[in-house]
Amino acid sequence: MEPFIHIQEIEALLHQTASATPRRIHEVLDHAALGKGLSFEEIGVLLNIEDDASLNRLFQVAGDVKSKIYGNRVVLFAPLYISDYCKNNCTYCGYKRDNLFPRRKLTREEIIREVQVLEALGHKRLALEVGEDEVNCPLDYVLEAIDWIYEAGDIRRINVNVAATTVENYRRLKEKKIGTYILFQETYHRPTYENLHPQSLKGDYERQLFAHHRAMEAGIEDVGGGVLFGLYDYKFEVMAMVMHNAALEKDRGVGFHTVSVPRLKKASGMSLDSFGKGVSDREFKKIVTILRLALPYAGIILSTRETEEIRTDLIHHGISQVSAGSQTGVGSYNESAFEDKPTTQFEVSDDRSPMEVIKSLLKMGFLPSYCTACYRMGRTGDAFMEIVRAGKIGEMCHPNALLTINEYALQYGDDELKELIASFTLSELEKITNPVKKQKLIDALALVNQGVKDLYV
Ligand code: SAM
């Protein structure tokens, strides 16, 4: 397959759109407000916005599109690191092979203990994370680990972030009933990519670039992409990520299920200074809002690399999934069980517990969701996208979100949370105009409050 990222094409697009008139910017924002996506030229126009008035309108339009498509729901998850063995030497990463620290992969018992802590926090969705090392962390181990996690209790969806691999290996992952296969391109700029991933398997730009194509060829329907912002020019990266999405749509019939927007953080063995000026908060908000408008149907994921303040703001303007209570070391959820403190992959900036995050979301009028129904009901890939495009996803996600958060409150909530959720649920029920749907939900909520678990539509 021919690579679909062409540096000169992106640079030319960004150059041509750099002098868009205020009128043209206005037109593009009017089109963006329809929530139907944008052309590459239109994305260029938005990426080149610099003045405050246009930027503020961009932020507002993205917020409106987000609430039109996603309503007030915000999905919660947590990462689970099970192995920090890594043969790669990504210059920015705490797990790079040149960093000498005692490495480990978790045993079955250790994974079960991690899952128990995550469950006690209320989590139902995990993102499984490993470094790349075929000998110390083979795919067979990852596949077994998925079984152990599902067996350990009540985790209902495992998204998997393992290194780019073969169609055959993706088939084996698919058989394990994973949720989304997530892989970040890190940077789409090939010379920068090759420079930051020296002498390693991951240094093969095309192996990384076509990984989602291979995963989809293997039958994995939901794939997630991402850029590590701060490695290269953000305007180039956003344009390239949308081109990647277009290539998946063209070649595989459906684009990214989710995109992630990690920003480079301090990690051991690296200095942020050697990566240039980074991406400012203002630029970061621009990135999230343009992605929301360019890919209106993709989930946008924000991790605890960002502060509470930034997370709170961006939830209003495009973010639809957040991690909470995260630890980024192998065994970190049970740190005291190990002699050596686990080495973290990077530093986190929001250390609130899931309960604190949930309370803050509710107080702002957002509906926190632990829903995992879609992929268990076969609403994946283009089936999912068709429902979203028809504006119907809310009809399923909204009741499911209410059911899962009520289940959470019953099992883990303190008095304040239970009260918050009771009144929030009442006000959400009041918004439902169809009496049949309303009654169905009231009945299901009654079952949840009697202790029935995992109800969904
Ligand atoms: N081994 C897998 C791979 O190669 O894609 C998974 C990588 S890792 C567990 C998940 C992500 O963390 C990476 O893809 C990278 O974007 C991000 N990451 C690495 N170092 C980081 C840093 N210093 N700051 C923020 N994010 C970082």
Tab-separated table of C-alpha atoms and ligand atoms in Angstrom:
chain	number	residue	atom	x	y	z
A	1	MET	CA	0.000	0.000	0.000
A	2	GLU	CA	1.180	3.518	-0.779
A	3	PRO	CA	1.758	5.797	2.228
A	4	PHE	CA	-1.027	8.367	2.444
A	5	ILE	CA	0.931	11.055	4.271
A	6	HIS	CA	2.846	13.398	1.992
A	7	ILE	CA	4.843	16.088	3.738
A	8	GLN	CA	4.808	18.500	0.808
A	9	GLU	CA	1.056	18.164	0.337
A	10	ILE	CA	0.384	18.986	3.997
A	11	GLU	CA	2.841	21.868	4.008
A	12	ALA	CA	1.277	23.281	0.841
A	13	LEU	CA	-2.226	23.016	2.333
A	14	LEU	CA	-1.130	24.784	5.507
A	15	HIS	CA	0.628	27.460	3.479
A	16	GLN	CA	-2.310	28.104	1.129
A	17	THR	CA	-4.751	28.473	4.006
A	18	ALA	CA	-2.502	30.692	6.130
A	19	SER	CA	-3.961	33.916	4.763
A	20	ALA	CA	-7.679	33.093	4.888
A	21	THR	CA	-9.833	36.196	5.229
A	22	PRO	CA	-12.023	36.689	8.332
A	23	ARG	CA	-14.993	36.051	6.043
A	24	ARG	CA	-13.606	32.691	4.921
A	25	ILE	CA	-12.933	31.718	8.554
A	26	HIS	CA	-16.536	32.573	9.341
A	27	GLU	CA	-17.822	30.462	6.441
A	28	VAL	CA	-15.755	27.477	7.552
A	29	LEU	CA	-17.041	27.780	11.111
A	30	ASP	CA	-20.623	27.984	9.800
A	31	HIS	CA	-20.021	24.753	7.902
A	32	ALA	CA	-18.300	23.153	10.901
A	33	ALA	CA	-21.338	23.965	13.046
A	34	LEU	CA	-23.406	21.476	11.014
A	35	GLY	CA	-21.366	18.676	12.609
A	36	LYS	CA	-20.764	16.861	9.322
A	37	GLY	CA	-16.971	17.069	9.185
A	38	LEU	CA	-14.610	19.299	7.197
A	39	SER	CA	-12.484	19.225	4.044
A	40	PHE	CA	-8.680	19.327	4.378
A	41	GLU	CA	-8.735	22.915	3.094
A	42	GLU	CA	-11.241	23.890	5.788
A	43	ILE	CA	-9.111	22.198	8.451
A	44	GLY	CA	-6.145	24.240	7.216
A	45	VAL	CA	-8.173	27.444	7.602
A	46	LEU	CA	-9.054	26.560	11.212
A	47	LEU	CA	-5.502	25.488	12.072
A	48	ASN	CA	-4.251	28.884	10.928
A	49	ILE	CA	-6.633	30.903	13.105
A	50	GLU	CA	-4.658	33.159	15.428
A	51	ASP	CA	-6.999	35.972	16.495
A	52	ASP	CA	-8.918	35.681	19.757
A	53	ALA	CA	-12.376	36.398	18.338
A	54	SER	CA	-12.195	33.593	15.751
A	55	LEU	CA	-10.579	31.239	18.256
A	56	ASN	CA	-13.377	31.840	20.750
A	57	ARG	CA	-15.971	31.119	18.088
A	58	LEU	CA	-14.072	27.926	17.158
A	59	PHE	CA	-14.191	26.806	20.815
A	60	GLN	CA	-17.883	27.576	21.073
A	61	VAL	CA	-18.843	25.822	17.816
A	62	ALA	CA	-16.893	22.708	18.848
A	63	GLY	CA	-18.692	22.696	22.205
A	64	ASP	CA	-22.056	22.948	20.457
A	65	VAL	CA	-21.230	20.112	18.041
A	66	LYS	CA	-20.005	17.976	20.906
A	67	SER	CA	-23.206	18.368	22.863
A	68	LYS	CA	-25.345	17.885	19.741
A	69	ILE	CA	-23.692	14.543	18.939
A	70	TYR	CA	-22.666	13.248	22.366
A	71	GLY	CA	-25.155	14.966	24.653
A	72	ASN	CA	-23.792	15.441	28.164
A	73	ARG	CA	-22.120	12.035	28.515
A	74	VAL	CA	-18.457	11.542	29.413
A	75	VAL	CA	-17.035	8.006	29.404
A	76	LEU	CA	-14.564	6.995	32.140
A	77	PHE	CA	-11.746	4.447	32.003
A	78	ALA	CA	-8.347	3.643	33.513
A	79	PRO	CA	-5.062	2.400	32.071
A	80	LEU	CA	-3.527	-0.858	33.288
A	81	TYR	CA	0.199	-1.296	32.668
A	82	ILE	CA	1.168	-4.967	32.861
A	83	SER	CA	4.711	-5.012	31.448
A	84	ASP	CA	7.449	-2.397	31.145
A	85	TYR	CA	9.879	-4.561	29.174
A	86	CYS	CA	10.734	-2.644	26.024
A	87	LYS	CA	13.216	-3.167	23.210
A	88	ASN	CA	12.470	0.207	21.665
A	89	ASN	CA	14.356	3.364	22.446
A	90	CYS	CA	11.777	6.100	21.919
A	91	THR	CA	13.702	9.159	23.065
A	92	TYR	CA	10.712	10.641	24.922
A	93	CYS	CA	9.566	7.559	26.843
A	94	GLY	CA	10.330	6.465	30.417
A	95	TYR	CA	10.275	2.822	29.288
A	96	LYS	CA	12.976	3.181	26.612
A	97	ARG	CA	15.613	0.446	26.641
A	98	ASP	CA	18.443	2.827	27.576
A	99	ASN	CA	16.700	3.558	30.879
A	100	LEU	CA	18.103	1.006	33.274
A	101	PHE	CA	15.629	0.018	35.976
A	102	PRO	CA	14.311	-3.306	37.245
A	103	ARG	CA	11.696	-4.289	34.687
A	104	ARG	CA	8.795	-6.598	35.305
A	105	LYS	CA	5.692	-8.109	33.857
A	106	LEU	CA	2.844	-8.964	36.159
A	107	THR	CA	1.926	-12.534	37.056
A	108	ARG	CA	-1.655	-13.766	36.957
A	109	GLU	CA	-2.033	-13.108	40.705
A	110	GLU	CA	-0.544	-9.629	40.416
A	111	ILE	CA	-2.881	-8.751	37.545
A	112	ILE	CA	-5.859	-9.982	39.540
A	113	ARG	CA	-4.774	-7.752	42.449
A	114	GLU	CA	-4.466	-4.737	40.139
A	115	VAL	CA	-7.915	-5.440	38.724
A	116	GLN	CA	-9.339	-5.686	42.232
A	117	VAL	CA	-8.048	-2.199	43.045
A	118	LEU	CA	-9.436	-0.850	39.773
A	119	GLU	CA	-12.781	-2.476	40.457
A	120	ALA	CA	-12.872	-1.057	43.958
A	121	LEU	CA	-12.519	2.339	42.289
A	122	GLY	CA	-15.561	1.449	40.188
A	123	HIS	CA	-13.859	0.952	36.815
A	124	LYS	CA	-15.462	-1.196	34.120
A	125	ARG	CA	-13.331	-0.172	31.139
A	126	LEU	CA	-9.573	-0.578	30.971
A	127	ALA	CA	-6.877	0.357	28.511
A	128	LEU	CA	-4.249	-2.385	28.603
A	129	GLU	CA	-0.706	-1.058	28.140
A	130	VAL	CA	2.602	-2.828	27.513
A	131	GLY	CA	6.019	-1.963	26.076
A	132	GLU	CA	7.290	-3.880	23.044
A	133	ASP	CA	9.428	-6.941	23.764
A	134	GLU	CA	8.670	-10.155	21.907
A	135	VAL	CA	10.766	-12.257	24.271
A	136	ASN	CA	9.840	-10.893	27.698
A	137	CYS	CA	6.320	-9.812	26.797
A	138	PRO	CA	5.119	-11.965	23.891
A	139	LEU	CA	1.633	-11.637	22.476
A	140	ASP	CA	0.752	-14.990	24.097
A	141	TYR	CA	1.244	-13.326	27.478
A	142	VAL	CA	-0.943	-10.352	26.519
A	143	LEU	CA	-3.676	-12.744	25.343
A	144	GLU	CA	-3.515	-14.690	28.602
A	145	ALA	CA	-3.574	-11.438	30.565
A	146	ILE	CA	-6.817	-10.448	28.812
A	147	ASP	CA	-8.376	-13.726	29.999
A	148	TRP	CA	-7.119	-13.126	33.547
A	149	ILE	CA	-8.579	-9.640	33.624
A	150	TYR	CA	-11.992	-10.771	32.367
A	151	GLU	CA	-11.943	-13.695	34.835
A	152	ALA	CA	-10.871	-11.515	37.768
A	153	GLY	CA	-14.211	-9.803	38.162
A	154	ASP	CA	-16.441	-7.352	36.467
A	155	ILE	CA	-14.274	-5.544	33.905
A	156	ARG	CA	-16.479	-5.299	30.822
A	157	ARG	CA	-14.297	-3.787	28.139
A	158	ILE	CA	-10.554	-3.987	27.560
A	159	ASN	CA	-9.107	-1.626	24.992
A	160	VAL	CA	-5.621	-2.680	24.012
A	161	ASN	CA	-2.574	-0.521	23.309
A	162	VAL	CA	0.119	-2.928	22.143
A	163	ALA	CA	2.803	-2.210	19.586
A	164	ALA	CA	2.116	-2.452	15.858
A	165	THR	CA	1.994	-6.092	14.807
A	166	THR	CA	0.959	-8.532	12.072
A	167	VAL	CA	-2.502	-9.314	10.684
A	168	GLU	CA	-2.193	-12.783	12.201
A	169	ASN	CA	-1.508	-11.349	15.666
A	170	TYR	CA	-4.351	-8.860	15.314
A	171	ARG	CA	-6.630	-11.822	14.501
A	172	ARG	CA	-5.610	-13.422	17.783
A	173	LEU	CA	-6.361	-10.187	19.651
A	174	LYS	CA	-9.724	-9.959	17.924
A	175	GLU	CA	-10.580	-13.494	19.129
A	176	LYS	CA	-10.053	-12.307	22.719
A	177	LYS	CA	-12.954	-9.896	22.326
A	178	ILE	CA	-10.966	-6.731	22.849
A	179	GLY	CA	-12.688	-3.357	22.679
A	180	THR	CA	-10.763	-0.770	20.669
A	181	TYR	CA	-7.250	-1.451	19.357
A	182	ILE	CA	-5.344	1.728	20.143
A	183	LEU	CA	-2.032	2.784	18.638
A	184	PHE	CA	-0.507	6.237	18.409
A	185	GLN	CA	1.503	7.312	15.398
A	186	GLU	CA	3.391	9.613	17.840
A	187	THR	CA	4.355	11.887	14.924
A	188	TYR	CA	3.250	11.703	11.296
A	189	HIS	CA	6.357	13.605	10.171
A	190	ARG	CA	8.579	10.804	8.866
A	191	PRO	CA	12.033	12.405	9.423
A	192	THR	CA	11.062	13.365	12.982
A	193	TYR	CA	9.574	9.906	13.571
A	194	GLU	CA	12.753	8.169	12.411
A	195	ASN	CA	14.907	10.477	14.483
A	196	LEU	CA	12.919	9.898	17.714
A	197	HIS	CA	12.725	6.094	17.315
A	198	PRO	CA	16.342	5.142	16.657
A	199	GLN	CA	17.477	1.598	15.898
A	200	SER	CA	14.342	-0.176	16.909
A	201	LEU	CA	11.352	-2.101	15.615
A	202	LYS	CA	9.178	0.909	16.247
A	203	GLY	CA	11.503	3.004	14.065
A	204	ASP	CA	9.795	1.561	10.968
A	205	TYR	CA	7.460	4.445	10.064
A	206	GLU	CA	5.304	2.418	7.688
A	207	ARG	CA	4.881	-0.488	10.063
A	208	GLN	CA	3.306	2.017	12.474
A	209	LEU	CA	1.371	3.942	9.812
A	210	PHE	CA	-0.417	0.891	8.397
A	211	ALA	CA	-1.014	-0.884	11.721
A	212	HIS	CA	-4.672	0.168	11.923
A	213	HIS	CA	-5.203	-1.006	8.349
A	214	ARG	CA	-3.811	-4.420	9.333
A	215	ALA	CA	-5.884	-4.540	12.517
A	216	MET	CA	-9.015	-3.864	10.470
A	217	GLU	CA	-7.995	-6.446	7.886
A	218	ALA	CA	-7.891	-8.892	10.806
A	219	GLY	CA	-11.472	-8.011	11.686
A	220	ILE	CA	-10.908	-5.549	14.543
A	221	GLU	CA	-13.625	-3.011	13.831
A	222	ASP	CA	-12.869	-0.261	16.322
A	223	VAL	CA	-9.415	1.276	16.085
A	224	GLY	CA	-8.040	4.325	17.847
A	225	GLY	CA	-5.274	6.650	16.685
A	226	GLY	CA	-3.282	9.395	18.304
A	227	VAL	CA	-0.414	11.827	18.137
A	228	LEU	CA	2.011	12.613	20.926
A	229	PHE	CA	1.690	16.383	20.744
A	230	GLY	CA	4.940	18.214	21.392
A	231	LEU	CA	7.128	16.086	19.130
A	232	TYR	CA	6.457	18.085	15.949
A	233	ASP	CA	4.375	21.003	14.622
A	234	TYR	CA	0.799	20.530	15.830
A	235	LYS	CA	-0.775	21.905	12.647
A	236	PHE	CA	1.004	19.289	10.560
A	237	GLU	CA	-0.023	16.543	12.980
A	238	VAL	CA	-3.724	17.442	13.083
A	239	MET	CA	-3.938	17.583	9.284
A	240	ALA	CA	-2.091	14.254	9.012
A	241	MET	CA	-4.299	12.560	11.608
A	242	VAL	CA	-7.412	13.569	9.667
A	243	MET	CA	-5.771	12.270	6.458
A	244	HIS	CA	-5.081	8.994	8.239
A	245	ASN	CA	-8.757	8.821	9.175
A	246	ALA	CA	-9.701	9.466	5.523
A	247	ALA	CA	-7.360	6.681	4.360
A	248	LEU	CA	-9.023	4.229	6.757
A	249	GLU	CA	-12.463	5.297	5.568
A	250	LYS	CA	-11.423	4.834	1.941
A	251	ASP	CA	-9.565	1.545	2.365
A	252	ARG	CA	-11.487	-0.087	5.205
A	253	GLY	CA	-14.881	1.604	5.095
A	254	VAL	CA	-14.679	3.242	8.523
A	255	GLY	CA	-12.309	5.667	10.217
A	256	PHE	CA	-11.043	6.013	13.777
A	257	HIS	CA	-13.414	5.010	16.553
A	258	THR	CA	-11.391	7.202	18.893
A	259	VAL	CA	-8.469	9.584	18.739
A	260	SER	CA	-6.174	10.383	21.644
A	261	VAL	CA	-4.366	13.639	22.193
A	262	PRO	CA	-1.524	12.933	24.642
A	263	ARG	CA	0.793	15.882	25.247
A	264	LEU	CA	4.452	15.229	25.946
A	265	LYS	CA	5.240	15.034	29.680
A	266	LYS	CA	8.394	14.731	31.726
A	267	ALA	CA	9.586	11.133	31.988
A	268	SER	CA	12.718	9.572	33.409
A	269	GLY	CA	15.774	9.789	31.157
A	270	MET	CA	14.477	12.702	29.087
A	271	SER	CA	14.307	16.461	29.382
A	272	LEU	CA	11.353	18.376	27.992
A	273	ASP	CA	13.776	21.139	26.942
A	274	SER	CA	15.225	18.934	24.234
A	275	PHE	CA	11.827	18.779	22.506
A	276	GLY	CA	11.473	22.476	21.721
A	277	LYS	CA	8.775	24.801	22.938
A	278	GLY	CA	6.007	22.220	23.230
A	279	VAL	CA	2.312	22.891	22.682
A	280	SER	CA	0.762	25.716	24.716
A	281	ASP	CA	-2.598	25.334	26.470
A	282	ARG	CA	-4.198	27.651	23.927
A	283	GLU	CA	-2.807	25.597	21.030
A	284	PHE	CA	-3.921	22.408	22.757
A	285	LYS	CA	-7.491	23.681	23.000
A	286	LYS	CA	-7.324	24.516	19.313
A	287	ILE	CA	-6.174	20.958	18.543
A	288	VAL	CA	-9.042	19.368	20.486
A	289	THR	CA	-11.704	21.649	19.051
A	290	ILE	CA	-10.544	21.260	15.433
A	291	LEU	CA	-10.435	17.482	15.820
A	292	ARG	CA	-13.958	17.558	17.263
A	293	LEU	CA	-15.170	19.431	14.180
A	294	ALA	CA	-13.120	17.447	11.655
A	295	LEU	CA	-14.072	14.043	13.122
A	296	PRO	CA	-17.456	14.726	14.738
A	297	TYR	CA	-18.245	11.045	15.256
A	298	ALA	CA	-14.948	9.914	16.783
A	299	GLY	CA	-14.524	9.729	20.541
A	300	ILE	CA	-11.749	12.057	21.730
A	301	ILE	CA	-9.791	10.749	24.696
A	302	LEU	CA	-7.999	12.887	27.288
A	303	SER	CA	-5.718	11.314	29.880
A	304	THR	CA	-4.478	12.385	33.302
A	305	ARG	CA	-1.365	13.782	31.619
A	306	GLU	CA	-3.443	16.982	31.729
A	307	THR	CA	-4.371	18.984	34.824
A	308	GLU	CA	-7.823	19.063	36.393
A	309	GLU	CA	-8.283	22.615	35.093
A	310	ILE	CA	-7.524	21.747	31.467
A	311	ARG	CA	-9.561	18.544	31.573
A	312	THR	CA	-12.525	20.401	33.015
A	313	ASP	CA	-12.356	23.028	30.293
A	314	LEU	CA	-11.878	20.638	27.367
A	315	ILE	CA	-14.800	18.438	28.361
A	316	HIS	CA	-16.951	21.427	27.394
A	317	HIS	CA	-15.342	21.692	23.968
A	318	GLY	CA	-14.836	18.253	22.481
A	319	ILE	CA	-13.488	15.601	24.842
A	320	SER	CA	-15.809	12.598	25.242
A	321	GLN	CA	-13.680	10.113	27.235
A	322	VAL	CA	-11.379	10.669	30.213
A	323	SER	CA	-9.222	8.394	32.310
A	324	ALA	CA	-9.483	8.759	36.090
A	325	GLY	CA	-7.481	7.593	39.087
A	326	SER	CA	-4.717	6.494	36.697
A	327	GLN	CA	-1.364	4.934	37.539
A	328	THR	CA	1.246	4.605	34.798
A	329	GLY	CA	3.637	2.084	36.327
A	330	VAL	CA	3.563	-1.724	36.200
A	331	GLY	CA	1.997	-2.788	39.496
A	332	SER	CA	1.382	0.816	40.579
A	333	TYR	CA	-2.160	0.179	41.778
A	334	ASN	CA	-0.592	-2.114	44.431
A	335	GLU	CA	2.714	-0.341	44.694
A	336	SER	CA	3.404	-1.433	48.283
A	337	ALA	CA	3.439	-5.106	47.222
A	338	PHE	CA	6.747	-4.587	45.386
A	339	GLU	CA	10.223	-4.006	46.745
A	340	ASP	CA	11.157	-1.578	43.940
A	341	LYS	CA	8.709	1.207	43.301
A	342	PRO	CA	7.387	0.768	39.734
A	343	THR	CA	8.921	3.121	37.160
A	344	THR	CA	6.216	5.249	35.603
A	345	GLN	CA	5.990	5.803	31.871
A	346	PHE	CA	5.448	9.532	32.347
A	347	GLU	CA	4.164	11.872	35.070
A	348	VAL	CA	0.424	12.392	35.626
A	349	SER	CA	-1.069	15.798	36.463
A	350	ASP	CA	-4.557	14.944	37.682
A	351	ASP	CA	-4.476	12.569	40.638
A	352	ARG	CA	-8.131	12.878	41.660
A	353	SER	CA	-9.937	9.621	42.397
A	354	PRO	CA	-12.678	8.479	40.002
A	355	MET	CA	-15.242	9.447	42.680
A	356	GLU	CA	-13.880	13.019	42.766
A	357	VAL	CA	-13.900	13.199	38.967
A	358	ILE	CA	-17.477	11.872	38.868
A	359	LYS	CA	-18.700	14.402	41.427
A	360	SER	CA	-17.095	17.241	39.563
A	361	LEU	CA	-18.640	16.079	36.249
A	362	LEU	CA	-22.107	15.813	37.799
A	363	LYS	CA	-21.846	19.262	39.350
A	364	MET	CA	-21.085	20.678	35.891
A	365	GLY	CA	-24.118	18.920	34.374
A	366	PHE	CA	-22.188	16.079	32.694
A	367	LEU	CA	-23.305	12.474	32.893
A	368	PRO	CA	-20.357	10.181	33.740
A	369	SER	CA	-20.687	6.832	31.982
A	370	TYR	CA	-19.235	3.367	32.522
A	371	CYS	CA	-21.246	2.026	29.627
A	372	THR	CA	-19.706	-0.831	27.651
A	373	ALA	CA	-22.828	-1.904	25.792
A	374	CYS	CA	-22.024	-0.954	22.207
A	375	TYR	CA	-19.427	-3.501	21.345
A	376	ARG	CA	-21.221	-6.240	23.292
A	377	MET	CA	-24.340	-5.485	21.233
A	378	GLY	CA	-22.356	-5.558	17.981
A	379	ARG	CA	-22.530	-1.780	17.586
A	380	THR	CA	-18.952	-1.515	16.300
A	381	GLY	CA	-17.195	-0.303	13.167
A	382	ASP	CA	-19.519	1.021	10.466
A	383	ALA	CA	-22.625	-0.256	12.303
A	384	PHE	CA	-21.687	2.134	15.136
A	385	MET	CA	-20.867	4.992	12.757
A	386	GLU	CA	-24.212	4.637	10.974
A	387	ILE	CA	-26.078	4.951	14.264
A	388	VAL	CA	-24.027	8.011	15.247
A	389	ARG	CA	-24.466	9.652	11.835
A	390	ALA	CA	-28.222	9.166	12.102
A	391	GLY	CA	-28.071	11.039	15.421
A	392	LYS	CA	-29.353	7.975	17.265
A	393	ILE	CA	-26.471	6.963	19.476
A	394	GLY	CA	-27.794	9.091	22.328
A	395	GLU	CA	-30.941	6.958	22.454
A	396	MET	CA	-28.808	4.031	23.589
A	397	CYS	CA	-25.906	5.712	25.325
A	398	HIS	CA	-27.979	8.020	27.470
A	399	PRO	CA	-30.045	5.318	29.252
A	400	ASN	CA	-26.972	3.083	29.489
A	401	ALA	CA	-24.935	5.872	31.034
A	402	LEU	CA	-27.671	6.510	33.599
A	403	LEU	CA	-27.904	2.801	34.423
A	404	THR	CA	-24.147	2.376	34.849
A	405	ILE	CA	-23.698	5.468	36.990
A	406	ASN	CA	-26.599	4.420	39.229
A	407	GLU	CA	-24.988	0.988	39.543
A	408	TYR	CA	-21.747	2.744	40.482
A	409	ALA	CA	-23.463	4.927	43.089
A	410	LEU	CA	-25.115	1.956	44.750
A	411	GLN	CA	-21.895	-0.019	44.955
A	412	TYR	CA	-19.241	2.619	45.594
A	413	GLY	CA	-20.894	5.963	46.274
A	414	ASP	CA	-20.699	7.947	49.503
A	415	ASP	CA	-23.757	9.880	50.712
A	416	GLU	CA	-22.909	13.004	48.731
A	417	LEU	CA	-22.522	11.045	45.506
A	418	LYS	CA	-25.714	9.079	46.042
A	419	GLU	CA	-27.621	12.323	46.519
A	420	LEU	CA	-26.025	13.935	43.504
A	421	ILE	CA	-26.869	10.960	41.303
A	422	ALA	CA	-30.437	10.675	42.589
A	423	SER	CA	-31.231	14.279	41.721
A	424	PHE	CA	-29.270	14.153	38.474
A	425	THR	CA	-31.193	11.029	37.415
A	426	LEU	CA	-34.513	12.719	38.131
A	427	SER	CA	-33.633	15.734	36.030
A	428	GLU	CA	-32.421	13.510	33.166
A	429	LEU	CA	-35.668	11.512	33.315
A	430	GLU	CA	-37.638	14.735	33.058
A	431	LYS	CA	-35.958	15.456	29.724
A	432	ILE	CA	-37.258	12.210	28.162
A	433	THR	CA	-40.416	13.042	26.214
A	434	ASN	CA	-41.319	9.559	24.927
A	435	PRO	CA	-43.430	7.984	27.734
A	436	VAL	CA	-42.651	4.373	26.706
A	437	LYS	CA	-38.902	4.959	26.712
A	438	LYS	CA	-39.151	6.852	29.975
A	439	GLN	CA	-41.066	4.047	31.698
A	440	LYS	CA	-38.624	1.430	30.378
A	441	LEU	CA	-35.755	3.369	31.876
A	442	ILE	CA	-37.564	3.887	35.203
A	443	ASP	CA	-38.147	0.113	35.383
A	444	ALA	CA	-34.519	-0.654	34.553
A	445	LEU	CA	-33.309	1.871	37.150
A	446	ALA	CA	-35.516	0.185	39.748
A	447	LEU	CA	-33.811	-3.137	38.975
A	448	VAL	CA	-30.371	-1.528	39.268
A	449	ASN	CA	-31.345	-0.102	42.635
A	450	GLN	CA	-32.357	-3.615	43.742
A	451	GLY	CA	-28.802	-4.722	42.958
A	452	VAL	CA	-29.142	-6.057	39.392
A	453	LYS	CA	-25.853	-5.408	37.580
A	454	ASP	CA	-24.798	-4.766	34.026
A	455	LEU	CA	-28.167	-3.787	32.566
A	456	TYR	CA	-28.051	-2.142	29.154
A	457	VAL	CA	-30.075	-1.535	26.012
B	1	SAM	N1	4.264	-0.041	23.176
B	1	SAM	C1	3.057	0.523	22.617
B	1	SAM	C2	3.421	1.285	21.363
B	1	SAM	O1	4.566	1.229	20.931
B	1	SAM	O2	2.568	1.931	20.781
B	1	SAM	C3	2.333	1.310	23.649
B	1	SAM	C4	2.978	2.578	23.999
B	1	SAM	S1	2.781	3.375	25.507
B	1	SAM	C5	2.319	2.207	26.649
B	1	SAM	C6	1.442	4.468	25.277
B	1	SAM	C7	1.803	5.866	24.791
B	1	SAM	O3	2.362	6.668	25.808
B	1	SAM	C8	2.789	5.981	23.674
B	1	SAM	O4	2.231	5.618	22.437
B	1	SAM	C9	3.201	7.440	23.735
B	1	SAM	O5	2.429	8.245	22.885
B	1	SAM	C10	2.879	7.837	25.176
B	1	SAM	N2	4.070	8.362	25.852
B	1	SAM	C11	5.311	7.843	25.880
B	1	SAM	N3	6.144	8.677	26.525
B	1	SAM	C12	5.417	9.754	26.908
B	1	SAM	C13	5.740	10.983	27.583
B	1	SAM	N4	6.968	11.268	28.004
B	1	SAM	N5	4.742	11.868	27.790
B	1	SAM	C14	3.491	11.608	27.396
B	1	SAM	N6	3.141	10.485	26.746
B	1	SAM	C15	4.098	9.563	26.493
